[in-house]
XYZ file of C-alpha atoms in Angstrom:
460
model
C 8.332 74.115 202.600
C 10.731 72.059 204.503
C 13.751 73.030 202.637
C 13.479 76.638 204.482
C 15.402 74.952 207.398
C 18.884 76.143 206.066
C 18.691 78.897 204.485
C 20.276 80.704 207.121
C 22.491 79.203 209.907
C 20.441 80.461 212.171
C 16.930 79.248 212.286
C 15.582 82.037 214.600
C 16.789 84.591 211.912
C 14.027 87.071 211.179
C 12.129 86.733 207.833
C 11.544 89.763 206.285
C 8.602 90.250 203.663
C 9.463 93.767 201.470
C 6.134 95.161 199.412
C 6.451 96.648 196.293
C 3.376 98.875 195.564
C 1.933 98.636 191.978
C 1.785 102.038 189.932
C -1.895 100.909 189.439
C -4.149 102.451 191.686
C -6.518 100.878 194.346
C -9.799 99.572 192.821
C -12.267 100.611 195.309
C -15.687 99.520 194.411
C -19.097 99.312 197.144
C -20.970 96.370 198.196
C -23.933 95.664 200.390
C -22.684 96.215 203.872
C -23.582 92.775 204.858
C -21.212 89.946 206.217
C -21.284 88.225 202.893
C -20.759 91.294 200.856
C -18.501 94.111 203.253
C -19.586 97.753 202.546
C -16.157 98.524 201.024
C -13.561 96.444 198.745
C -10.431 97.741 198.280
C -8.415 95.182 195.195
C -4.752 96.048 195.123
C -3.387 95.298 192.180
C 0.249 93.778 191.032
C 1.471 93.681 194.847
C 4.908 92.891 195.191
C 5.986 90.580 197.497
C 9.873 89.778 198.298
C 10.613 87.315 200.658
C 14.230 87.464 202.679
C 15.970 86.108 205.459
C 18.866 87.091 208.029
C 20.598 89.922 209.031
C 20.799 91.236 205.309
C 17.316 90.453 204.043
C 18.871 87.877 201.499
C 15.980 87.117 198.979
C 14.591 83.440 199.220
C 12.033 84.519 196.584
C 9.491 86.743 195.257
C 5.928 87.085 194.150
C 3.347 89.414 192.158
C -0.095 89.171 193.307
C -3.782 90.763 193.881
C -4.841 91.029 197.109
C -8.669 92.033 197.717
C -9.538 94.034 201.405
C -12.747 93.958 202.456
C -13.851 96.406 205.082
C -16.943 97.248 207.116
C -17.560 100.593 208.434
C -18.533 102.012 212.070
C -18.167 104.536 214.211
C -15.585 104.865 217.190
C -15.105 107.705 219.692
C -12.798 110.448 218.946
C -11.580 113.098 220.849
C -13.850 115.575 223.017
C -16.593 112.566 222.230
C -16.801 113.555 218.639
C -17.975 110.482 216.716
C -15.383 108.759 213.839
C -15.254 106.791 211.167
C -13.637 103.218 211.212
C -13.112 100.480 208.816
C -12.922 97.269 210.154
C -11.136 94.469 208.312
C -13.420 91.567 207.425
C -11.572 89.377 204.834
C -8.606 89.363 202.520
C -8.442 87.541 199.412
C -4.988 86.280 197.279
C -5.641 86.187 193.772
C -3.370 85.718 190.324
C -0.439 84.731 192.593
C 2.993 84.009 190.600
C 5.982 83.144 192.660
C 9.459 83.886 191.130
C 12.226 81.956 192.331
C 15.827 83.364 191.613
C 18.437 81.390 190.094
C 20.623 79.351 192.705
C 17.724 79.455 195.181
C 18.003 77.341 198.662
C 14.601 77.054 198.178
C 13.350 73.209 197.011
C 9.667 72.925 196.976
C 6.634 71.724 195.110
C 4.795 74.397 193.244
C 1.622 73.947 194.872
C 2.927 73.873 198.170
C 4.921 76.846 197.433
C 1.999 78.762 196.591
C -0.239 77.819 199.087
C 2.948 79.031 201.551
C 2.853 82.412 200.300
C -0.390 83.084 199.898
C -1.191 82.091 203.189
C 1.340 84.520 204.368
C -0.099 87.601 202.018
C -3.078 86.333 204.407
C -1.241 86.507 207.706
C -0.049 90.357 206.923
C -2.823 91.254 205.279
C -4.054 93.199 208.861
C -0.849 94.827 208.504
C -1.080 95.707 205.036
C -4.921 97.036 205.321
C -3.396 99.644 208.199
C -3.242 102.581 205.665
C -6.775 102.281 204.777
C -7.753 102.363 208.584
C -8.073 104.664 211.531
C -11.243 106.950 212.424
C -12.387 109.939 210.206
C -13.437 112.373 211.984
C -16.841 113.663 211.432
C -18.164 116.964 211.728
C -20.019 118.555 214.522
C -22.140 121.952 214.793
C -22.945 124.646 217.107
C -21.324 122.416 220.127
C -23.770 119.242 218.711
C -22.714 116.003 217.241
C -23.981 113.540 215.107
C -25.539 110.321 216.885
C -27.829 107.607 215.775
C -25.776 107.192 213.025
C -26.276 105.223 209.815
C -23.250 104.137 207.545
C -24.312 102.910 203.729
C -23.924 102.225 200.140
C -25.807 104.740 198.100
C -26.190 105.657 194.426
C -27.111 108.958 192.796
C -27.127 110.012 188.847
C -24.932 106.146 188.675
C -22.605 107.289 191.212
C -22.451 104.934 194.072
C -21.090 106.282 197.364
C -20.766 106.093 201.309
C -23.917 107.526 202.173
C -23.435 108.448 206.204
C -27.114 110.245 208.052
C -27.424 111.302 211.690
C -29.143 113.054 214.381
C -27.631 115.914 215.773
C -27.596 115.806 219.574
C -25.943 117.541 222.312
C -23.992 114.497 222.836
C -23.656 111.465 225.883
C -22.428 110.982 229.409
C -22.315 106.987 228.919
C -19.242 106.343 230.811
C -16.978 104.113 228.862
C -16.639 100.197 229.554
C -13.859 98.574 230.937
C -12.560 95.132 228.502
C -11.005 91.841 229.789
C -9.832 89.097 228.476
C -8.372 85.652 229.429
C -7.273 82.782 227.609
C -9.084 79.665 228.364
C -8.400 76.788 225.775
C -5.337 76.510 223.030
C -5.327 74.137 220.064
C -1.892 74.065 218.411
C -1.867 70.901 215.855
C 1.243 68.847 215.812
C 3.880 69.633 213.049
C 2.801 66.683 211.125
C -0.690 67.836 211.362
C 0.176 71.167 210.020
C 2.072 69.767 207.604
C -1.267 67.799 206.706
C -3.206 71.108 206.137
C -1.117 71.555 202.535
C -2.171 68.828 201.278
C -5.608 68.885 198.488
C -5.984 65.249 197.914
C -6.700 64.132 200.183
C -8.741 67.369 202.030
C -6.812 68.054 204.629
C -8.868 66.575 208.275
C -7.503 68.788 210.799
C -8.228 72.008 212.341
C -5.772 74.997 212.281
C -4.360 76.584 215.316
C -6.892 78.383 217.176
C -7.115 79.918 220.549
C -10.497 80.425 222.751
C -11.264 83.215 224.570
C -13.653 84.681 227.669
C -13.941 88.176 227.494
C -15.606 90.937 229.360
C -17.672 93.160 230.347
C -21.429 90.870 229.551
C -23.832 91.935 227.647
C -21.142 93.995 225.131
C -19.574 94.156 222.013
C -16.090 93.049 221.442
C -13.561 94.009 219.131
C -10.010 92.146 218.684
C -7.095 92.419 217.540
C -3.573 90.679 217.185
C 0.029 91.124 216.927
C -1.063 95.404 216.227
C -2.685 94.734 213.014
C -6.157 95.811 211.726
C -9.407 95.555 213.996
C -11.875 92.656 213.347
C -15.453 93.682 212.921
C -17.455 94.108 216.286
C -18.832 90.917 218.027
C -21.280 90.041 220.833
C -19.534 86.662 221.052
C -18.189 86.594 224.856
C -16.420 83.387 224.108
C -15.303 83.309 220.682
C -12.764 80.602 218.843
C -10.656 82.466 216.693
C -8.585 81.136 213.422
C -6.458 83.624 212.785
C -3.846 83.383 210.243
C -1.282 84.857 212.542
C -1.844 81.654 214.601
C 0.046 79.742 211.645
C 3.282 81.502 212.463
C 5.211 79.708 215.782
C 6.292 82.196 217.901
C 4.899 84.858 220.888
C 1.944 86.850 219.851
C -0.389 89.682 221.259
C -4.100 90.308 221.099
C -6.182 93.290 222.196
C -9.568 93.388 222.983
C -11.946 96.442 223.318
C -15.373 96.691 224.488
C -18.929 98.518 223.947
C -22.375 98.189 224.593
C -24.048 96.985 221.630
C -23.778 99.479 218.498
C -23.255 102.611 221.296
C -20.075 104.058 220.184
C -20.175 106.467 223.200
C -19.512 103.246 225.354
C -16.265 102.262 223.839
C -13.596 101.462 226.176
C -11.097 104.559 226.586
C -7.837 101.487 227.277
C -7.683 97.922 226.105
C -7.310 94.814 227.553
C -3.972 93.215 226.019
C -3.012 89.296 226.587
C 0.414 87.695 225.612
C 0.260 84.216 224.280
C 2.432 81.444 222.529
C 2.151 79.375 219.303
C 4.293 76.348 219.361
C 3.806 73.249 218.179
C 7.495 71.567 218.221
C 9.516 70.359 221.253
C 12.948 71.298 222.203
C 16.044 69.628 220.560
C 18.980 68.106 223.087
C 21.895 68.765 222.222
C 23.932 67.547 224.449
C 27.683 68.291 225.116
C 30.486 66.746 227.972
C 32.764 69.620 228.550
C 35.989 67.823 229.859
C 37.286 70.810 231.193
C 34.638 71.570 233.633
C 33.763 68.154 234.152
C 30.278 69.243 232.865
C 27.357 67.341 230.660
C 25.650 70.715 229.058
C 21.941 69.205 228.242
C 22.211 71.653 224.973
C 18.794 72.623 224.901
C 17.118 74.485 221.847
C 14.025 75.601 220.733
C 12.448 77.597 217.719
C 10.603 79.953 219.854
C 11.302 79.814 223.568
C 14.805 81.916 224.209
C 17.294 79.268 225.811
C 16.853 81.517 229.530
C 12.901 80.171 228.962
C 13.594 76.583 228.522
C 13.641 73.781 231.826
C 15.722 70.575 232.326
C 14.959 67.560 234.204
C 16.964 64.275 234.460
C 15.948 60.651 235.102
C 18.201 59.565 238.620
C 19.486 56.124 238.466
C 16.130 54.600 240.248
C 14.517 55.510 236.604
C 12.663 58.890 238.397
C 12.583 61.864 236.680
C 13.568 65.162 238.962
C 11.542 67.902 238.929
C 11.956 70.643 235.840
C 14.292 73.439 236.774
C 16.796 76.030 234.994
C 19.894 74.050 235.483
C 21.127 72.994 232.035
C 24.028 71.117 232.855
C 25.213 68.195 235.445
C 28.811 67.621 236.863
C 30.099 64.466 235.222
C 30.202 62.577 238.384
C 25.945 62.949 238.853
C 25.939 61.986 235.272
C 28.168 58.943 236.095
C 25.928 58.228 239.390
C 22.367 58.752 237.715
C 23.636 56.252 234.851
C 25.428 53.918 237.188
C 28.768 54.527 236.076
C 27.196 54.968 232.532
C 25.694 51.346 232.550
C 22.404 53.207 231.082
C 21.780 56.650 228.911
C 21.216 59.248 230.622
C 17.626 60.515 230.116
C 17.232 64.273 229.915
C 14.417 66.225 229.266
C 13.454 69.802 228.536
C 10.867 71.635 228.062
C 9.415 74.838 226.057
C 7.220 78.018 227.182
C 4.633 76.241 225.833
C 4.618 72.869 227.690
C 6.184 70.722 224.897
C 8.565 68.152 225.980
C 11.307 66.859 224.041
C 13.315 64.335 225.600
C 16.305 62.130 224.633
C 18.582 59.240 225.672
C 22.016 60.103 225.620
C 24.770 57.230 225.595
C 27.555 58.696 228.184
C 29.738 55.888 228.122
C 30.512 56.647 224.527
C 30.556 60.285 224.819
C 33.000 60.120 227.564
C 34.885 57.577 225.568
C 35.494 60.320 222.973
C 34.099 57.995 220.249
C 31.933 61.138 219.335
C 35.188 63.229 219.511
C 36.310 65.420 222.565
C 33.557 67.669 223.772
C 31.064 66.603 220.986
C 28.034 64.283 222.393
C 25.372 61.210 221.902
C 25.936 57.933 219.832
C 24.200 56.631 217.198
C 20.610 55.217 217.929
C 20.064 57.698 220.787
C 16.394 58.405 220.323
C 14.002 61.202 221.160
C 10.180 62.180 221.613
C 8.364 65.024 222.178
C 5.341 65.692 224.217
C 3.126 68.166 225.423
C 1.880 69.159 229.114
C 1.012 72.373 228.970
C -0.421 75.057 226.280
C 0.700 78.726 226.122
C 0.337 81.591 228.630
C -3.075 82.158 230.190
C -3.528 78.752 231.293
C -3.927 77.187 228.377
C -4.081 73.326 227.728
C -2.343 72.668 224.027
C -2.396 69.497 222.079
C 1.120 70.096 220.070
C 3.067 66.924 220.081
C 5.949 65.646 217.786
C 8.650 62.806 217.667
C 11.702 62.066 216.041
C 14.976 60.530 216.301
C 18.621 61.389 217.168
C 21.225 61.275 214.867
C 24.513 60.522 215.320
C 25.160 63.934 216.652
C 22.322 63.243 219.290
C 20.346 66.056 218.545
C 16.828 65.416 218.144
C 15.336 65.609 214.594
C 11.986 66.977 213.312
C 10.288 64.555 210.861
C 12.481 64.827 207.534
C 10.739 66.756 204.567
C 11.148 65.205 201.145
C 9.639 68.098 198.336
C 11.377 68.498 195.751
C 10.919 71.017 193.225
C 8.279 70.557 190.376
C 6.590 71.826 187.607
C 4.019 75.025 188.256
C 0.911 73.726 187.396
C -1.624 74.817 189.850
C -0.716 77.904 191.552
C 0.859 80.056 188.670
C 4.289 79.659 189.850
C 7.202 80.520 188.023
C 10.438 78.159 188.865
C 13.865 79.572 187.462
C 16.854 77.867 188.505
C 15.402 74.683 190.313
C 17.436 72.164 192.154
C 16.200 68.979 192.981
C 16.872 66.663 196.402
C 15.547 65.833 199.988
C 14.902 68.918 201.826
C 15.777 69.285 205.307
C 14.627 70.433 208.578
C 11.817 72.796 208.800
C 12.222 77.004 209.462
C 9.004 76.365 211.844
C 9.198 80.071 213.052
C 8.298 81.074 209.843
C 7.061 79.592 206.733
C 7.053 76.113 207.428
C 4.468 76.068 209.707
C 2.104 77.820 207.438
C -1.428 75.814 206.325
C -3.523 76.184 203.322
C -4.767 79.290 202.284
C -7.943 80.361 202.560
C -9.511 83.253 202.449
C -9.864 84.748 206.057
C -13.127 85.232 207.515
C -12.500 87.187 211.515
C-alpha cells in the first residue's frame, strides 16, 4: 500500500490502530487440546479496527472484522510455588473483514491488497489483543499441599463441555528454577521488492517472510517466547527454532523474551527471562545531500525509516576512487569535497549506512551543486544515481539479506522503487471503497503498513 508514504510529512510518525469492542460477547467454544485443534477458541465478533497516523491519530481508514484466538492451556509457577493456569496463544484467524475508507482518503490502493494489509496487521496485534484473556489462574492448594502432576482438558457432562483440570496433591518441589539464554544467530529480512512480492496471489508469491533464527538455552528444556510484550507462544523443545512472526513484517526495533523449563515441570520455570533486542529493516538509507555555503559544509543528509539519524555512518570515496572507512561524521568541508572530486571533475560518492548493515549510496554532482543550478543550499543534479546494499543483519550478529536500489531524482535523494496501485473495485476481500481517488502512488510508509505480506493465519 504504497500510497501510505504521504500521509503524514513525517514518515516515522507513529501509526496508531484504535479497537472498538463489539457489544456481542466472546464466543468461547472447546476443542481437542491438540496442535491442530487448541483446547480453547475464543471468536470475537464485529472488532473494530481504526487505523490513524501522526501526532493526532488522523484516520487513514477503518475496518469491522472477526478475529478467532486460539489458546492452549498449562501451568506456570505462581507465588509461594503454587501452581497457575496459563493460556498460551497458538493462532489467530481474520475472518469477514470489510475495510471502510472515508471520503477524501490519502489512501490509493487495490482492494485486495488493501485487505490483505490489514488483516495481516489484525495478525501482527493479535498477541496484543489476546493479553486480556491471559495471565496465570491461580489454583487452589490445601492443608499447606498443592496440586502437581497436573492434567488440563476438554470434558463434557449432562452436554456441558468444560475445562476439566485433575491433580495430585503433594507437599510440593525444591527443583531449583532454570536459568534461559538466548542469542541471535541468522536474520532473513527479504528485500522491499520481495516483500512487496508476498501480496501478490497470481502468481503465489516465491519468497519467504522475514524470519529470525535463534540458539537458546539451557539443553535439554522447554522454551517459551515471546516478542515486542505480547502473548506467550506455546512451550517448545526446539533449541534452535526459525520463527515467522508477524511482528517481523513491521520495519523497525523489536524485543523477544525467552523463558525456560525442563520438559512439562512447571516447578522448573525460570524465575527472570532472557530478553534480546533486534532490528527489522529491509531498506537502505536515503542521501540527501546539502552544500551549506555558509559553513563551507557538504551535509551527506542521511535518512532512514528506522535507524535514528545519531545511528546512521558515512563514508566517502577519496579522489584515488577508495572508499574511507564508515564513521559518524555526516558532513565534509567544501574544500575535501573539492579535493576528493578533483576540483569537482567527478561526483562525489557518499555512502551511509543503517543499524542494520544496509548501504545506500549515491553520486552526487558538486560542480552543479556549487554552481547553484540546484538553487543555494539545495543539492544533487539530475541523473545522480543510487543503490543500496547490505553487509550486515541486525543486532546479535546477524547476517541479513535486505537489499534495494533506486535512483536519484533531481533533488538527489535516493528513491524507493515507485508504487503504481490505484484504487479498484472490492471484489475479493469485502472491502468497502467510499470516496476513491485514482493515480500513481508514491513512496512507501515502510515502518508501518507497507512492509506488511500476505495474511495468513499465524501458526507460533
Amino acid at each position: 500500500v504504497a500510497s501510505t508514504g504521504t500521509i503524514d510529512t513525517d514518515r516515522k510518525a507513529p501509526l496508531r490502530v484504535t479497537l472498538r469492542p463489539s457489544a456481542t460477547l466472546p464466543e468461547v467454544t472447546l476443542g481437542a487440546g491438540t496442535p491442530a485443534d487448541p483446547l480453547v477458541h475464543v471468536l470475537l465478533h464485529g472488532l473494530g479496527l481504526d487505523v490513524g497516523y501522526g501526532a493526532n491519530g488522523t484516520r487513514a481508514f477503518s475496518a469491522t472484522l472477526d478475529l478467532e484466538l486460539d489458546f492452549a492451556l498449562d501451568v506456570t509457577p505462581l507465588a509461594a510455588g503454587q501452581p497457575g493456569v496459563e493460556p498460551l496463544l497458538v493462532a489467530s484467524k481474520t475472518q469477514n473483514l470489510a475495510i471502510i475508507m472515508p471520503d477524501q482518503s490519502a489512501i490509493v490502493a487495490d482492494a485486495g491488497k488493501l485487505g490483505a494489509v490489514t488483516a495481516a496487521l489484525t495478525d501482527t496485534i493479535a498477541g496484543l489483543l489476546a493479553t486480556p484473556f491471559t495471565g496465570a489462574a491461580a489454583l487452589p492448594g490445601f492443608a499447606g499441599m498443592t496440586l502437581d502432576e497436573l492434567v488440563i482438558q476438554a470434558a463434557t457432562s449432562n452436554a456441558t463441555s468444560f475445562v476439566s483440570i485433575a491433580g495430585k496433591l503433594t507437599p510440593g518441589s525444591a527443583v531449583a528454577p532454570l536459568t534461559p539464554s538466548v542469542a541471535l544467530t541468522d536474520q532473513s529480512t527479504p528485500s522491499e521488492a520481495d516483500l512487496r512480492a508476498l501480496f501478490t496471489s497470481s502468481p503465489a508469491p516465491t519468497v519467504s517472510p522475514p524470519s529470525i533464527t535463534l540458539a537458546l538455552g539451557p539443553t535439554n528444556a522447554e522454551y517459551g517466547v515471546r516478542i515486542d510484550g505480547s502473548a506467550w507462544q506455546a512451550w517448545s523443545t526446539d533449541a534452535t527454532p526459525t520463527l515467522h512472526d508477524e511482528a517481523l513484517l513491521f520495519q523497525g526495533h523489536h524485543t523477544l523474551d525467552v523463558r525456560a523449563r525442563m520438559p512439562a515441570d512447571w516447578h522448573s520455570e525460570s524465575a527472570t527471562l532472557a530478553h534480546l533486542d533486534f532490528v527489522v529493516d529491509s531498506v537502505p538509507p536515503e542521501l540527501n545531500p546539502t552544500v551549506d555555503f555558509a559553513s563551507a559544509t557538504v551535509n551527506f543528509g542521511g535518512y532512514d525509516l528506522v535507524s535514528d539519524d545519531a545511528a546512521l555512518l558515512y563514508a566517502w570515496q577519496d579522489a584515488q576512487g577508495t572508499q574511507t572507512q564508515f564513521d559518524k561524521l555526516a558532513s565534509l568541508s567544501i574544500s575535501d569535497a573539492l579535493s576528493a572530486t578533483q576540483n569537482a571533475t567527478s561526483p562525489l560518492v557518499i555512502s551511509c549506512r543503517d543499524e542494520a548493515g544496509n548501504v545506500g549510496t549515491l553520486s552526487f554532482d558538486l560542480k552543479a551543486a556549487l554552481a547553484g543550478d540546484a538553487g543555494v543550499g539545495e543539492a544533487g543534479a539530475a541523473g545522480a544515481t543510487d543503490s543500496g546494499t547490505t553487509s550486515a543483519g541486525g543486532a546479535g550478529g546477524a547476517s541479513g539479506t535486505a537489499g534495494a536500489s533506486g535512483t536519484a531524482g533531481a533533488s538527489g535523494t535516493a528513491a524507493n522503487p515507485p508504487g503504481s496501485a490505484t484504487a479498484s473495485d472490492s471484489s475479493g476481500c469485502g472491502c468497502r471503497l467510499s470516496g476513491e481517488t485514482r493515480g500513481d502512488a508514491p513512496i512507501a510508509w515502510l515502518c508501518a503498513l507497507g512492509v506488511l505480506a500476505l495474511a495468513r493465519r499465524k501458526k507460533r
